[in-house]
Amino acid sequence: MAASLPPDTKPEVDAIVETIIYLYTESRRLTKGLAAQFGLTGPQLTVIKLLEELGDLSLSSLSERIRAQNSTVTGIIDRMEREGLVKRERSTTDRRVVYIRLSEKGQKLAREIQVEPMEIFRSALTDLSQSDLEHLLRILAKLQKRVVSHVEGRVSEAMGAPRVGEEEDKP
Amino acid sequence: MAASLPPDTKPEVDAIVETIIYLYTESRRLTKGLAAQFGLTGPQLTVIKLLEELGDLSLSSLSERIRAQNSTVTGIIDRMEREGLVKRERSTTDRRVVYIRLSEKGQKLAREIQVEPMEIFRSALTDLSQSDLEHLLRILAKLQKRVVSHVEGRVSEAMGAPRVGEEEDKP
DNA sequence: TCCGGATATTTCGTACACGAAACATCCGTG
DNA sequence: CACGGATGTTTCGTGTACGAAATATCCGGA
């Protein structure tokens, strides 16, 4: 069972967790609001800008990009297709894969919306000093590494296949 | 309309956004996995630990705590009540409010689960050096302040009530 | 006291979001 | 060629998540 972590948490830790949650949820909220001005939802805006930038994508690569399950993206594309924003095109070389392509309407909308998803987040970040940026990235990377190794530990444990030599991150 | 941000984004910015998204989604995923071991969902686990810590809460204060809309929490509580984890109790002093109370079963479960939500996140954070912690918090706070003022600007703009002296964030 | 605005909760409709199972297709090996 | 495992997509069931409207109750004046 997961070790019980005594609640002697440093105040900074709570504040940091709070802040990260705030930043993340606020970015999503803002993207959503922006999208709504064009009759879109948040994920739909993300998909449109992604397709505009990268061209046609298979459903799986789309799900990878937006970090969602295939089944989730199927639904998003269903609704976008219903609205005439995208079209599904079966690949001729591999008839399992489906390419998602912007329709005329979708392309027009994409050009109209001059904003990246997570834009506010990004623009706030670019205002930081270079040294702050680098410092922030360094610390976050350290944090991520810790979480990743924690996760991998859990996974292998759950699978009964303890892997060795997986790079421990000792400070 | 939102200013069009040219895509000359610094590489650090992308990496930071990526990392924060990773940390947030991973924490949620882990909470969810942990909850599943006890037949709960992520939000349900959060609610149970919250009620254990704070005692009975009205539905609104519960929604504030977990940063969700009342209508969302209504659904969560509906399902938890169906499972016999919590009970609804109408307040006698103000008959509009409903208090949510852990049942016997809910209390037992809460004691059984020795982990805070977002625990992995927190434990990774507590491993950072104190100076890293402080630095991280300082930078994130700066970031949050920028986003907050941006949001407030948007809101007043949308409401046709342009407020002045609200700190414009021009680079 | 009576009423209109404020506050607390629920209902309703829509859109994610996920995992498991179904389904179709591909591909390597015998 | 056949077939069994791998891969890509969809279907299905459940659980958030939100905003707008409905409902119930409270409260401060006229």
Coordinates of C-alpha atoms (C1' of nucleotides) in Angstrom, one line a residue:
Chain A
M1 CA 0.0 0.0 0.0
A2 CA 1.1 3.5 -0.6
A3 CA 3.2 4.8 2.3
S4 CA 1.2 7.1 4.5
L5 CA 2.6 10.5 4.2
P6 CA 2.5 12.4 7.5
P7 CA 0.7 15.7 7.1
D8 CA 3.8 17.8 8.1
T9 CA 3.6 19.3 4.6
K10 CA 5.6 22.4 4.1
P11 CA 3.4 25.4 3.3
E12 CA 5.3 26.0 0.1
V13 CA 4.2 22.6 -1.2
D14 CA 0.6 23.3 -0.7
A15 CA 0.9 26.7 -2.3
I16 CA 2.7 25.2 -5.3
V17 CA 0.2 22.5 -5.8
E18 CA -2.6 25.1 -5.6
T19 CA -0.9 27.3 -8.1
I20 CA -0.3 24.7 -10.6
I21 CA -3.9 23.5 -10.4
Y22 CA -5.0 27.1 -10.8
L23 CA -2.8 27.7 -13.8
Y24 CA -3.9 24.6 -15.5
T25 CA -7.6 24.9 -14.9
E26 CA -7.6 28.6 -15.7
S27 CA -5.9 28.0 -19.0
R28 CA -8.5 25.5 -19.9
R29 CA -11.2 27.8 -18.9
L30 CA -9.8 30.6 -21.0
T31 CA -9.4 28.4 -24.1
K32 CA -13.0 27.3 -23.6
G33 CA -14.2 30.8 -23.4
L34 CA -12.3 31.8 -26.5
A35 CA -13.6 28.8 -28.4
A36 CA -17.1 29.6 -27.4
Q37 CA -16.9 32.9 -29.2
F38 CA -16.6 30.9 -32.4
G39 CA -19.2 28.3 -31.5
L40 CA -16.6 25.7 -30.7
T41 CA -15.6 23.8 -27.6
G42 CA -12.1 23.8 -26.1
P43 CA -11.0 20.4 -27.5
Q44 CA -12.5 21.3 -30.9
L45 CA -10.5 24.5 -31.1
T46 CA -7.4 22.5 -30.2
V47 CA -8.1 20.0 -32.9
I48 CA -8.7 22.7 -35.6
K49 CA -5.5 24.6 -34.9
L50 CA -3.6 21.3 -34.8
L51 CA -4.9 20.2 -38.2
E52 CA -4.3 23.6 -39.6
E53 CA -0.7 23.5 -38.5
L54 CA 0.1 19.9 -39.3
G55 CA -2.3 18.9 -42.0
D56 CA -4.3 15.7 -42.1
L57 CA -3.7 13.4 -39.1
S58 CA -4.8 9.9 -38.4
L59 CA -7.2 9.6 -35.4
S60 CA -4.5 7.9 -33.3
S61 CA -1.8 10.6 -33.9
L62 CA -4.5 13.1 -33.1
S63 CA -5.2 11.5 -29.8
E64 CA -1.5 11.3 -29.0
R65 CA -1.1 15.0 -29.7
I66 CA -4.0 16.1 -27.4
R67 CA -3.2 13.4 -24.8
A68 CA -6.6 11.7 -25.0
Q69 CA -7.8 8.2 -25.6
N70 CA -8.9 7.2 -29.1
S71 CA -12.4 6.6 -27.9
T72 CA -12.6 10.2 -26.6
V73 CA -11.3 11.6 -29.9
T74 CA -13.8 9.5 -31.8
G75 CA -16.6 11.4 -30.1
I76 CA -15.0 14.8 -30.6
I77 CA -14.5 14.1 -34.3
D78 CA -18.1 12.7 -34.6
R79 CA -19.4 16.1 -33.4
M80 CA -17.1 18.1 -35.5
E81 CA -18.0 16.1 -38.5
R82 CA -21.7 16.6 -37.8
E83 CA -21.0 20.4 -37.7
G84 CA -19.2 20.1 -41.0
L85 CA -15.8 21.2 -39.6
V86 CA -13.8 18.1 -40.6
K87 CA -14.1 15.0 -42.8
R88 CA -13.0 11.4 -42.2
E89 CA -11.0 9.9 -45.0
R90 CA -10.1 6.2 -45.0
S91 CA -6.5 5.6 -45.8
T92 CA -6.0 3.7 -49.1
T93 CA -2.7 2.1 -48.1
D94 CA -3.9 0.9 -44.7
R95 CA -7.6 0.6 -44.6
R96 CA -7.6 0.5 -40.8
V97 CA -6.6 4.1 -40.4
V98 CA -8.8 7.1 -40.8
Y99 CA -7.4 10.5 -41.6
I100 CA -9.1 13.6 -40.2
R101 CA -9.1 16.5 -42.7
L102 CA -10.3 20.1 -42.2
S103 CA -13.3 21.0 -44.4
E104 CA -13.5 24.4 -46.2
K105 CA -15.5 25.7 -43.2
G106 CA -13.0 24.3 -40.8
Q107 CA -10.1 25.9 -42.6
K108 CA -11.8 29.2 -42.8
L109 CA -12.5 29.1 -39.1
A110 CA -8.9 28.1 -38.3
R111 CA -7.6 31.2 -40.2
E112 CA -10.1 33.4 -38.3
I113 CA -8.9 32.3 -34.9
Q114 CA -5.5 33.9 -34.4
V115 CA -4.7 32.3 -31.1
E116 CA -2.8 29.3 -29.8
P117 CA -4.5 27.1 -27.2
M118 CA -3.0 27.8 -23.8
E119 CA -2.1 31.3 -25.2
I120 CA -2.5 33.1 -22.0
F121 CA -0.3 30.7 -20.2
R122 CA 2.4 31.1 -22.9
S123 CA 2.2 34.8 -23.0
A124 CA 2.5 35.1 -19.3
L125 CA 5.6 32.8 -19.5
T126 CA 7.3 34.7 -22.2
D127 CA 7.2 37.8 -19.9
L128 CA 9.4 36.1 -17.4
S129 CA 13.1 36.8 -17.4
Q130 CA 15.3 34.3 -19.2
S131 CA 16.9 33.3 -15.9
D132 CA 13.5 32.7 -14.3
L133 CA 12.5 30.7 -17.3
E134 CA 15.5 28.5 -17.2
H135 CA 15.3 28.1 -13.4
L136 CA 11.6 27.2 -13.6
L137 CA 12.2 24.6 -16.3
R138 CA 15.0 23.1 -14.4
I139 CA 13.0 22.6 -11.3
L140 CA 9.9 21.4 -13.0
A141 CA 12.0 18.9 -15.0
K142 CA 13.4 17.6 -11.7
L143 CA 9.9 17.3 -10.4
Q144 CA 8.7 15.5 -13.5
K145 CA 11.6 13.0 -13.3
R146 CA 10.6 12.2 -9.7
V147 CA 7.0 11.6 -10.7
V148 CA 7.9 9.6 -13.7
S149 CA 10.1 7.2 -11.7
H150 CA 7.5 7.0 -9.1
V151 CA 5.0 6.0 -11.7
E152 CA 7.2 3.5 -13.3
G153 CA 7.9 2.0 -9.9
R154 CA 4.2 1.6 -9.3
V155 CA 3.5 0.1 -12.7
S156 CA 6.2 -2.5 -12.6
E157 CA 5.2 -3.3 -9.0
A158 CA 1.6 -3.8 -10.2
M159 CA 2.8 -6.0 -13.0
G160 CA 4.9 -8.1 -10.8
A161 CA 7.9 -7.4 -13.1
P162 CA 10.4 -5.4 -11.0
R163 CA 12.7 -3.9 -13.6
V164 CA 16.3 -3.0 -12.6
G165 CA 18.7 -0.4 -13.7
E166 CA 15.9 2.0 -14.6
E167 CA 17.8 5.1 -13.5
E168 CA 17.1 6.1 -10.0
D169 CA 17.0 9.8 -9.5
K170 CA 18.9 10.4 -6.3
P171 CA 19.7 14.1 -5.6
Chain B
M1 CA -10.1 40.1 -30.2
A2 CA -7.2 38.4 -28.6
A3 CA -3.9 39.6 -30.0
S4 CA -2.3 37.2 -32.4
L5 CA 0.8 35.9 -30.8
P6 CA 3.5 35.1 -33.4
P7 CA 4.8 31.5 -33.0
D8 CA 8.4 32.6 -32.1
T9 CA 7.9 31.0 -28.8
K10 CA 11.0 30.2 -26.8
P11 CA 11.7 26.5 -26.4
E12 CA 11.6 26.8 -22.6
V13 CA 8.1 28.0 -22.7
D14 CA 6.8 25.0 -24.6
A15 CA 8.7 22.7 -22.4
I16 CA 7.3 24.3 -19.3
V17 CA 3.7 24.2 -20.5
E18 CA 4.3 20.5 -21.5
T19 CA 5.7 19.7 -18.1
I20 CA 2.9 21.4 -16.1
I21 CA 0.3 19.6 -18.2
Y22 CA 2.1 16.4 -17.6
L23 CA 2.3 16.9 -13.8
Y24 CA -1.3 17.9 -13.5
T25 CA -2.7 15.1 -15.6
E26 CA -0.4 12.5 -14.1
S27 CA -1.5 13.4 -10.6
R28 CA -5.1 13.0 -11.5
R29 CA -4.4 9.7 -13.2
L30 CA -2.6 8.4 -10.1
T31 CA -5.3 9.6 -7.7
K32 CA -7.8 7.9 -9.9
G33 CA -5.8 4.6 -9.9
L34 CA -5.5 4.8 -6.2
A35 CA -9.2 5.5 -5.7
A36 CA -10.0 2.6 -8.0
Q37 CA -8.3 0.2 -5.6
F38 CA -11.1 1.1 -3.1
G39 CA -13.9 1.1 -5.6
L40 CA -14.0 4.9 -5.7
T41 CA -13.5 7.4 -8.5
G42 CA -11.0 10.3 -8.2
P43 CA -13.4 13.0 -7.1
Q44 CA -15.1 10.6 -4.7
L45 CA -11.8 10.0 -3.0
T46 CA -11.2 13.7 -2.8
V47 CA -14.6 14.3 -1.2
I48 CA -14.2 11.5 1.3
K49 CA -10.8 12.7 2.5
L50 CA -12.1 16.3 2.6
L51 CA -15.1 15.3 4.8
E52 CA -12.9 13.3 7.0
E53 CA -10.6 16.2 7.6
L54 CA -13.2 19.0 7.9
G55 CA -16.3 17.3 9.0
D56 CA -19.7 18.0 7.5
L57 CA -19.8 20.5 4.7
S58 CA -22.6 22.2 2.8
L59 CA -22.7 21.3 -0.9
S60 CA -21.6 24.8 -1.9
S61 CA -18.5 24.8 0.4
L62 CA -17.7 21.4 -0.9
S63 CA -17.8 22.7 -4.5
E64 CA -15.6 25.6 -3.6
R65 CA -13.1 23.3 -2.1
I66 CA -12.8 21.0 -5.0
R67 CA -13.1 23.8 -7.5
A68 CA -16.2 22.5 -9.3
Q69 CA -19.7 23.8 -10.0
N70 CA -22.5 23.0 -7.7
S71 CA -24.3 21.0 -10.4
T72 CA -21.2 18.8 -10.8
V73 CA -21.0 18.1 -7.1
T74 CA -24.7 17.3 -7.0
G75 CA -24.0 14.5 -9.3
I76 CA -21.0 13.2 -7.4
I77 CA -22.9 13.3 -4.2
D78 CA -25.9 11.5 -5.8
R79 CA -23.7 8.6 -6.8
M80 CA -21.9 8.5 -3.4
E81 CA -25.2 8.6 -1.6
R82 CA -26.4 5.7 -3.8
E83 CA -23.3 3.8 -2.7
G84 CA -24.1 4.6 0.9
L85 CA -20.9 6.5 1.4
V86 CA -22.5 9.8 2.5
K87 CA -25.8 11.2 3.6
R88 CA -27.6 14.4 2.9
E89 CA -28.8 16.4 5.9
R90 CA -31.0 19.4 5.5
S91 CA -29.9 22.3 7.7
T92 CA -32.4 23.2 10.3
T93 CA -31.4 26.8 10.5
D94 CA -31.4 27.5 6.8
R95 CA -33.5 25.1 5.0
R96 CA -31.9 25.9 1.7
V97 CA -28.6 24.3 2.5
V98 CA -27.8 20.7 2.5
Y99 CA -25.0 19.3 4.6
I100 CA -23.0 16.3 3.3
R101 CA -22.0 13.8 6.0
L102 CA -19.9 10.7 5.9
S103 CA -21.8 7.5 6.7
E104 CA -20.3 4.8 8.8
K105 CA -19.1 3.1 5.7
G106 CA -17.6 6.3 4.4
Q107 CA -15.7 7.0 7.6
K108 CA -14.3 3.5 7.6
L109 CA -13.1 3.8 4.1
A110 CA -11.6 7.2 4.8
R111 CA -9.5 5.8 7.6
E112 CA -8.5 2.9 5.4
I113 CA -7.1 5.1 2.8
Q114 CA -3.9 6.6 4.2
V115 CA -3.1 9.0 1.3
E116 CA -3.8 12.5 0.4
P117 CA -5.0 13.3 -3.0
M118 CA -2.2 14.6 -5.2
E119 CA 0.1 12.7 -2.8
I120 CA 2.7 11.8 -5.5
F121 CA 2.9 15.4 -6.5
R122 CA 3.4 16.4 -2.9
S123 CA 5.9 13.8 -2.1
A124 CA 7.9 14.7 -5.2
L125 CA 7.8 18.3 -4.1
T126 CA 9.0 17.7 -0.6
D127 CA 12.1 16.1 -2.0
L128 CA 13.2 19.3 -3.5
S129 CA 15.7 21.5 -1.7
Q130 CA 14.2 24.3 0.3
S131 CA 15.8 26.8 -2.0
D132 CA 14.3 25.2 -5.1
L133 CA 11.0 25.1 -3.4
E134 CA 11.0 28.8 -2.6
H135 CA 12.3 29.7 -6.0
L136 CA 9.6 27.6 -7.7
L137 CA 6.9 29.1 -5.6
R138 CA 8.1 32.6 -6.3
I139 CA 8.2 32.2 -10.0
L140 CA 4.8 30.4 -10.1
A141 CA 3.3 33.1 -8.0
K142 CA 4.6 35.7 -10.5
L143 CA 3.1 33.7 -13.3
Q144 CA -0.2 33.3 -11.5
K145 CA -0.4 37.1 -10.9
R146 CA 0.1 37.7 -14.6
V147 CA -2.6 35.3 -15.5
V148 CA -5.0 36.6 -12.9
S149 CA -4.6 40.2 -14.2
H150 CA -5.0 39.0 -17.7
V151 CA -8.2 37.2 -16.8
E152 CA -9.6 40.2 -14.9
G153 CA -8.9 42.4 -17.9
R154 CA -10.8 40.0 -20.2
V155 CA -13.7 39.8 -17.8
S156 CA -14.3 43.5 -17.4
E157 CA -13.8 43.9 -21.1
A158 CA -16.5 41.3 -21.8
M159 CA -18.8 43.0 -19.4
G160 CA -18.4 46.4 -21.1
A161 CA -16.9 47.8 -17.9
P162 CA -13.3 48.8 -18.8
R163 CA -11.5 49.2 -15.5
V164 CA -8.5 51.4 -15.4
G165 CA -5.2 51.1 -13.5
E166 CA -5.5 47.4 -13.5
E167 CA -1.9 46.7 -14.5
E168 CA -1.7 46.0 -18.2
D169 CA 0.6 43.2 -19.1
K170 CA 2.6 44.5 -22.0
P171 CA 5.9 42.8 -22.6
Chain C
dT1 C1' -46.9 41.8 6.2
dC2 C1' -45.8 41.3 1.5
dC3 C1' -42.6 41.4 -2.2
dG4 C1' -38.7 41.4 -5.0
dG5 C1' -33.9 40.4 -5.0
dA6 C1' -30.4 37.2 -3.3
dT7 C1' -28.7 32.6 -2.2
dA8 C1' -28.6 27.2 -2.1
dT9 C1' -29.5 23.3 -4.6
dT10 C1' -31.3 20.5 -8.3
dT11 C1' -32.6 19.4 -13.1
dC12 C1' -31.6 19.3 -17.9
dG13 C1' -28.9 19.1 -22.1
dT14 C1' -24.5 18.7 -24.0
dA15 C1' -19.6 17.6 -24.3
dC16 C1' -15.7 15.4 -22.7
dA17 C1' -13.0 11.4 -20.8
dC18 C1' -11.8 6.8 -19.8
dG19 C1' -11.5 1.6 -20.1
dA20 C1' -13.2 -2.7 -21.9
dA21 C1' -15.0 -5.1 -25.6
dA22 C1' -16.2 -5.5 -30.4
dC23 C1' -14.7 -5.1 -35.0
dA24 C1' -11.8 -4.5 -39.1
dT25 C1' -7.5 -4.9 -41.1
dC26 C1' -2.6 -5.8 -41.3
dC27 C1' 1.4 -8.6 -41.1
dG28 C1' 4.9 -12.1 -40.1
dT29 C1' 5.8 -16.8 -39.8
dG30 C1' 5.1 -21.5 -40.7
Chain D
dC1 C1' -1.9 -19.6 -48.2
dA2 C1' -3.5 -19.6 -43.5
dC3 C1' -3.7 -18.0 -39.0
dG4 C1' -2.7 -15.8 -34.8
dG5 C1' -1.1 -11.8 -32.8
dA6 C1' -0.7 -6.8 -33.3
dT7 C1' -2.7 -2.4 -34.6
dG8 C1' -6.5 1.3 -35.6
dT9 C1' -11.0 2.6 -34.8
dT10 C1' -15.6 2.4 -32.9
dT11 C1' -19.2 1.1 -29.5
dC12 C1' -20.8 1.0 -24.9
dG13 C1' -21.4 2.2 -20.1
dT14 C1' -20.2 5.2 -16.4
dG15 C1' -18.6 9.3 -14.4
dT16 C1' -17.4 13.9 -14.4
dA17 C1' -18.0 18.9 -15.9
dC18 C1' -20.3 23.0 -17.2
dG19 C1' -24.1 26.6 -17.9
dA20 C1' -28.8 27.9 -18.0
dA21 C1' -33.1 27.3 -16.1
dA22 C1' -36.2 25.7 -12.5
dT23 C1' -37.2 25.4 -7.5
dA24 C1' -37.1 26.4 -2.7
dT25 C1' -35.9 29.3 0.8
dC26 C1' -34.1 33.5 3.0
dC27 C1' -34.1 38.3 3.9
dG28 C1' -34.3 43.3 3.9
dG29 C1' -37.1 47.0 3.1
dA30 C1' -41.7 49.6 1.7

